[in-house]
Each structure stands twice: as structure tokens, then as C-alpha cells.
Short mmCIF file of C-alpha atoms in Angstrom, two decimals:
data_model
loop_
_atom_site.label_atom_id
_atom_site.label_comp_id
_atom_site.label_asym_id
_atom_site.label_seq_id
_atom_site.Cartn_x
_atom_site.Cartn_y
_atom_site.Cartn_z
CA UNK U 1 70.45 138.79 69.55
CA UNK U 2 68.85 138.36 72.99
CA UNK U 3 66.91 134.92 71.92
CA UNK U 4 70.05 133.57 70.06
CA UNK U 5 71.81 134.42 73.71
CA UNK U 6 69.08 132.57 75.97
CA UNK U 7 69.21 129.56 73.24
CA UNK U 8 72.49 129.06 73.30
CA UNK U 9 72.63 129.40 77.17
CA UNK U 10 69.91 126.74 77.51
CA UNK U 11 71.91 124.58 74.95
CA UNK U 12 74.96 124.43 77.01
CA UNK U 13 73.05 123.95 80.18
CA UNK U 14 71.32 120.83 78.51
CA UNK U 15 74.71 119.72 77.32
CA UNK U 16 76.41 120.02 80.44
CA UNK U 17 73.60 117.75 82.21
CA UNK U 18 73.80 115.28 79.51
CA UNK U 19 77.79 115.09 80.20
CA UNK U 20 76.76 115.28 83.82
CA UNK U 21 74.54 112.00 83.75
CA UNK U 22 76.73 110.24 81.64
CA UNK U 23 79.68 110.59 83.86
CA UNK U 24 77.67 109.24 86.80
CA UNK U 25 75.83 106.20 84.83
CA UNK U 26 79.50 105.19 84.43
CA UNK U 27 80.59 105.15 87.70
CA UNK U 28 76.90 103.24 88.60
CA UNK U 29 78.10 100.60 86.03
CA UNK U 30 81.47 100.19 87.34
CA UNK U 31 81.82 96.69 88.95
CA UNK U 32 84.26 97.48 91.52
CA UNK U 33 83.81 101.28 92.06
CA UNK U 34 87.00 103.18 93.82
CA UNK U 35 87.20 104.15 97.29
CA UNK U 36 87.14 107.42 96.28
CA UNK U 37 86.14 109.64 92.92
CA UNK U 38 87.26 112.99 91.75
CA UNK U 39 86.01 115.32 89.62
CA UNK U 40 87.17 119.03 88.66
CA UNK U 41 85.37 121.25 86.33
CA UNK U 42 86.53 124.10 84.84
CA UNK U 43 83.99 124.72 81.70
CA UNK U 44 81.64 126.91 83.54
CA UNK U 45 79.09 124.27 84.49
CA UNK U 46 77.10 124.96 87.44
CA UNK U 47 75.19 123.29 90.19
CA UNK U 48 73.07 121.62 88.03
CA UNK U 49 75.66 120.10 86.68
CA UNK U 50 76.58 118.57 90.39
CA UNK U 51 73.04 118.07 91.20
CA UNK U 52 72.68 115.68 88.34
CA UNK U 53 75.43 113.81 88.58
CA UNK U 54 75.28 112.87 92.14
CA UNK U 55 71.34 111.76 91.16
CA UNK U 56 73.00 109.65 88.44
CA UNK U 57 75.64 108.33 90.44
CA UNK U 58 74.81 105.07 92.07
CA UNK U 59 77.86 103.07 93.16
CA UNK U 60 77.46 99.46 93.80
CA UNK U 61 79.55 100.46 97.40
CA UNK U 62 79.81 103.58 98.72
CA UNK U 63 82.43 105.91 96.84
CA UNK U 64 84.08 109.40 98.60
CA UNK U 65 83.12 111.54 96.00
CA UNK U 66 85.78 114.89 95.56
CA UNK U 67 83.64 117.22 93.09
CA UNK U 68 84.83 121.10 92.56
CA UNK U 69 83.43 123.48 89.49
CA UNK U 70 84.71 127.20 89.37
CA UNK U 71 82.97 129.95 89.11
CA UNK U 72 83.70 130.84 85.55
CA UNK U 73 85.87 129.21 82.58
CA UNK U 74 89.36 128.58 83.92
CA UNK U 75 88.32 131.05 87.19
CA UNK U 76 90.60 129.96 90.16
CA UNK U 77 87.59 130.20 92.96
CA UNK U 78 84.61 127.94 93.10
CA UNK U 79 82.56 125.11 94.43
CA UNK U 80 83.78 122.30 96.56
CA UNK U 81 81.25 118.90 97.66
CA UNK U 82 82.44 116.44 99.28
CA UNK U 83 80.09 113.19 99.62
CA UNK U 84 80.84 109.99 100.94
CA UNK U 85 80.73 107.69 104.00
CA UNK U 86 79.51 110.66 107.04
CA UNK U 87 82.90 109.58 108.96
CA UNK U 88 85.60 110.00 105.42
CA UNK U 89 83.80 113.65 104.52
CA UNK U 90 84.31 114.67 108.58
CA UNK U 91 87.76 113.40 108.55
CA UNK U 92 88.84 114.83 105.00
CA UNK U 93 86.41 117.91 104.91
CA UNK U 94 88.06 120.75 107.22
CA UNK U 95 91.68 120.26 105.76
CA UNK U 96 90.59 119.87 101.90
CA UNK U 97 88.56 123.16 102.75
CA UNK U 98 91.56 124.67 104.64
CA UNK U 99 94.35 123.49 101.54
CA UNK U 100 91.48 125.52 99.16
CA UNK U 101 91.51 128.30 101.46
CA UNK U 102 87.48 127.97 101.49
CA UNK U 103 84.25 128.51 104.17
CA UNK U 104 81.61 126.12 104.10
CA UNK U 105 80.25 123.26 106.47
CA UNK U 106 78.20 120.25 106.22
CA UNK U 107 76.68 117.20 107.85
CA UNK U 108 75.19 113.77 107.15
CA UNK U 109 78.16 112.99 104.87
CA UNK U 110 77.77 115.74 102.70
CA UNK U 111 80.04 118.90 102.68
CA UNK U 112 80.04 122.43 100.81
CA UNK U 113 82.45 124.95 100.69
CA UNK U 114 82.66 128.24 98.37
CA UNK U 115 86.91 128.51 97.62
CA UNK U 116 89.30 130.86 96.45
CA UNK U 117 91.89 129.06 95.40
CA UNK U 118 91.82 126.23 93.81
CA UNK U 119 95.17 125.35 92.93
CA UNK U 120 95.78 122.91 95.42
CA UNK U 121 93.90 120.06 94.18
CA UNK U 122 96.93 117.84 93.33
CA UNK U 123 97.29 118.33 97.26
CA UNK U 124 93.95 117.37 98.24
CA UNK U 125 94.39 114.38 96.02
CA UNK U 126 97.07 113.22 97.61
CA UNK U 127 95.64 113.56 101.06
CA UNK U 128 92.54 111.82 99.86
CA UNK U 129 94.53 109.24 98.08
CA UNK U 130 96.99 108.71 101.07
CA UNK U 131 93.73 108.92 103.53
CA UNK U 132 92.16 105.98 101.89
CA UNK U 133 95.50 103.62 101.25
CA UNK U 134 95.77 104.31 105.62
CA UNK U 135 92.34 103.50 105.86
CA UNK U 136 92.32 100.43 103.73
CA UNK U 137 95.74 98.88 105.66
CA UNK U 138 93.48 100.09 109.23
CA UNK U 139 90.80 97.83 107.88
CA UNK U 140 92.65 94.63 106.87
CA UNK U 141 95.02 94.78 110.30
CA UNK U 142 91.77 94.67 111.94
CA UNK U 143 90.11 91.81 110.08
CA UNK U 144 93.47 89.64 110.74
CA UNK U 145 93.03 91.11 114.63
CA UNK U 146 89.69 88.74 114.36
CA UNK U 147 91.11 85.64 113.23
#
């Protein structure tokens, strides 16, 4: 019973890479990657699963990536990283950690957090969404500015 337990445990850890890799070779092949990516697990993958897919993932631009897995299958705490442009994850980091009611820190554009709630995701969507549209009208106002 034991060795069927471990095998099947291995099994789903292979799986879960293999979905893991194939999610980020598609956002490598993307032409015109988004500003920003999210993704939410809630299958029980772990850090593995994170670890390869930010490996994988190699944007032609640089691409705010919003990645949470929980703890356990449909648990409502878990694992927050934020990646990105250094200045995006400082400016989005403390309130999508606050809206998740999490602890965590980071630097050099990277950010982890442990959460307890994560049932505000559709909020730190938004903000991220809404963060990037400001960001994107900041940008072009300032390359009409040079002409």
C-alpha cells in the first residue's frame, strides 16, 4: 500500500511539472506577451510546480507575473510570487499581500508571501489590471511629451 502511495505521489508530481512547463513554453511562444500574467492553482501542486514554470517561462518582453497555489486542494491559504519588472512587484507587492491578508517580502523583482485568504484574487486582478492600463496611458503621455 505504501509503494502504490509513493508511486502515485511521484506520478502527480511529474504530471504537475509537465503541466507546469507547458504552461510557460506557451507564454515563451507568445508573440506579443501581456503586460501582466496570472496564474491560480488550486490542485495541490507545490513549489515545484512554480519553480518550473518560471524556468520555462521566457517572455519575448518582460511580463508581471501574478502566481498563487494553496496549500491543499481547494484550501483557502497559500503561496503568493509575484515576478516582474523590480519597480511593478514594489509598487503592486505590499497591497496584493495586504488584500490576501499575507506576510512575506522580497527584492530584485521577485516577491513571496505565505496567505490566508485567498479569496480576493478577483481584487488583486483588478488592481493589477487597472495598475498596468495607468501605467500604459503614463507611458504614451510621456512619449508624446518628447515629440
Amino acid at each position: 500500500m505504501q509503494g502504490t502511495i509513493k508511486s502515485s505521489q511521484k506520478t502527480i508530481q511529474r504530471l504537475g511539472k509537465e503541466v507546469a512547463t507547458s504552461l510557460g513554453s506557451k507564454l515563451s511562444e507568445e508573440i506579443d506577451p501581456p503586460a501582466y500574467y496570472s496564474l491560480h492553482r488550486n490542485d495541490g501542486v507545490d513549489m515545484d510546480f512554480v519553480n518550473t514554470f518560471l524556468r520555462t517561462a521566457k517572455p519575448k518582453k518582460p511580463v508581471f507575473l501574478f502566481i498563487t497555489i494553496t496549500d491543499g486542494i481547494d484550501s483557502k491559504s497559500g503561496t503568493l510570487i509575484l515576478q516582474g519588472n523590480a519597480e511593478d512587484v514594489d509598487a503592486l507587492g505590499s497591497e496584493i499581500t495586504t488584500l490576501l491578508d499575507g506576510k512575506g517580502n522580497g527584492k530584485n523583482g521577485r516577491f513571496k508571501t505565505k496567505n490566508k485568504n485567498l479569496k480576493k484574487l478577483k481584487e488583486c486582478e483588478k488592481l493589477i489590471q487597472k495598475y498596468f492600463e495607468t501605467k500604459q496611458w503614463s507611458n504614451l503621455i510621456k512619449k508624446k511629451k518628447k515629440y
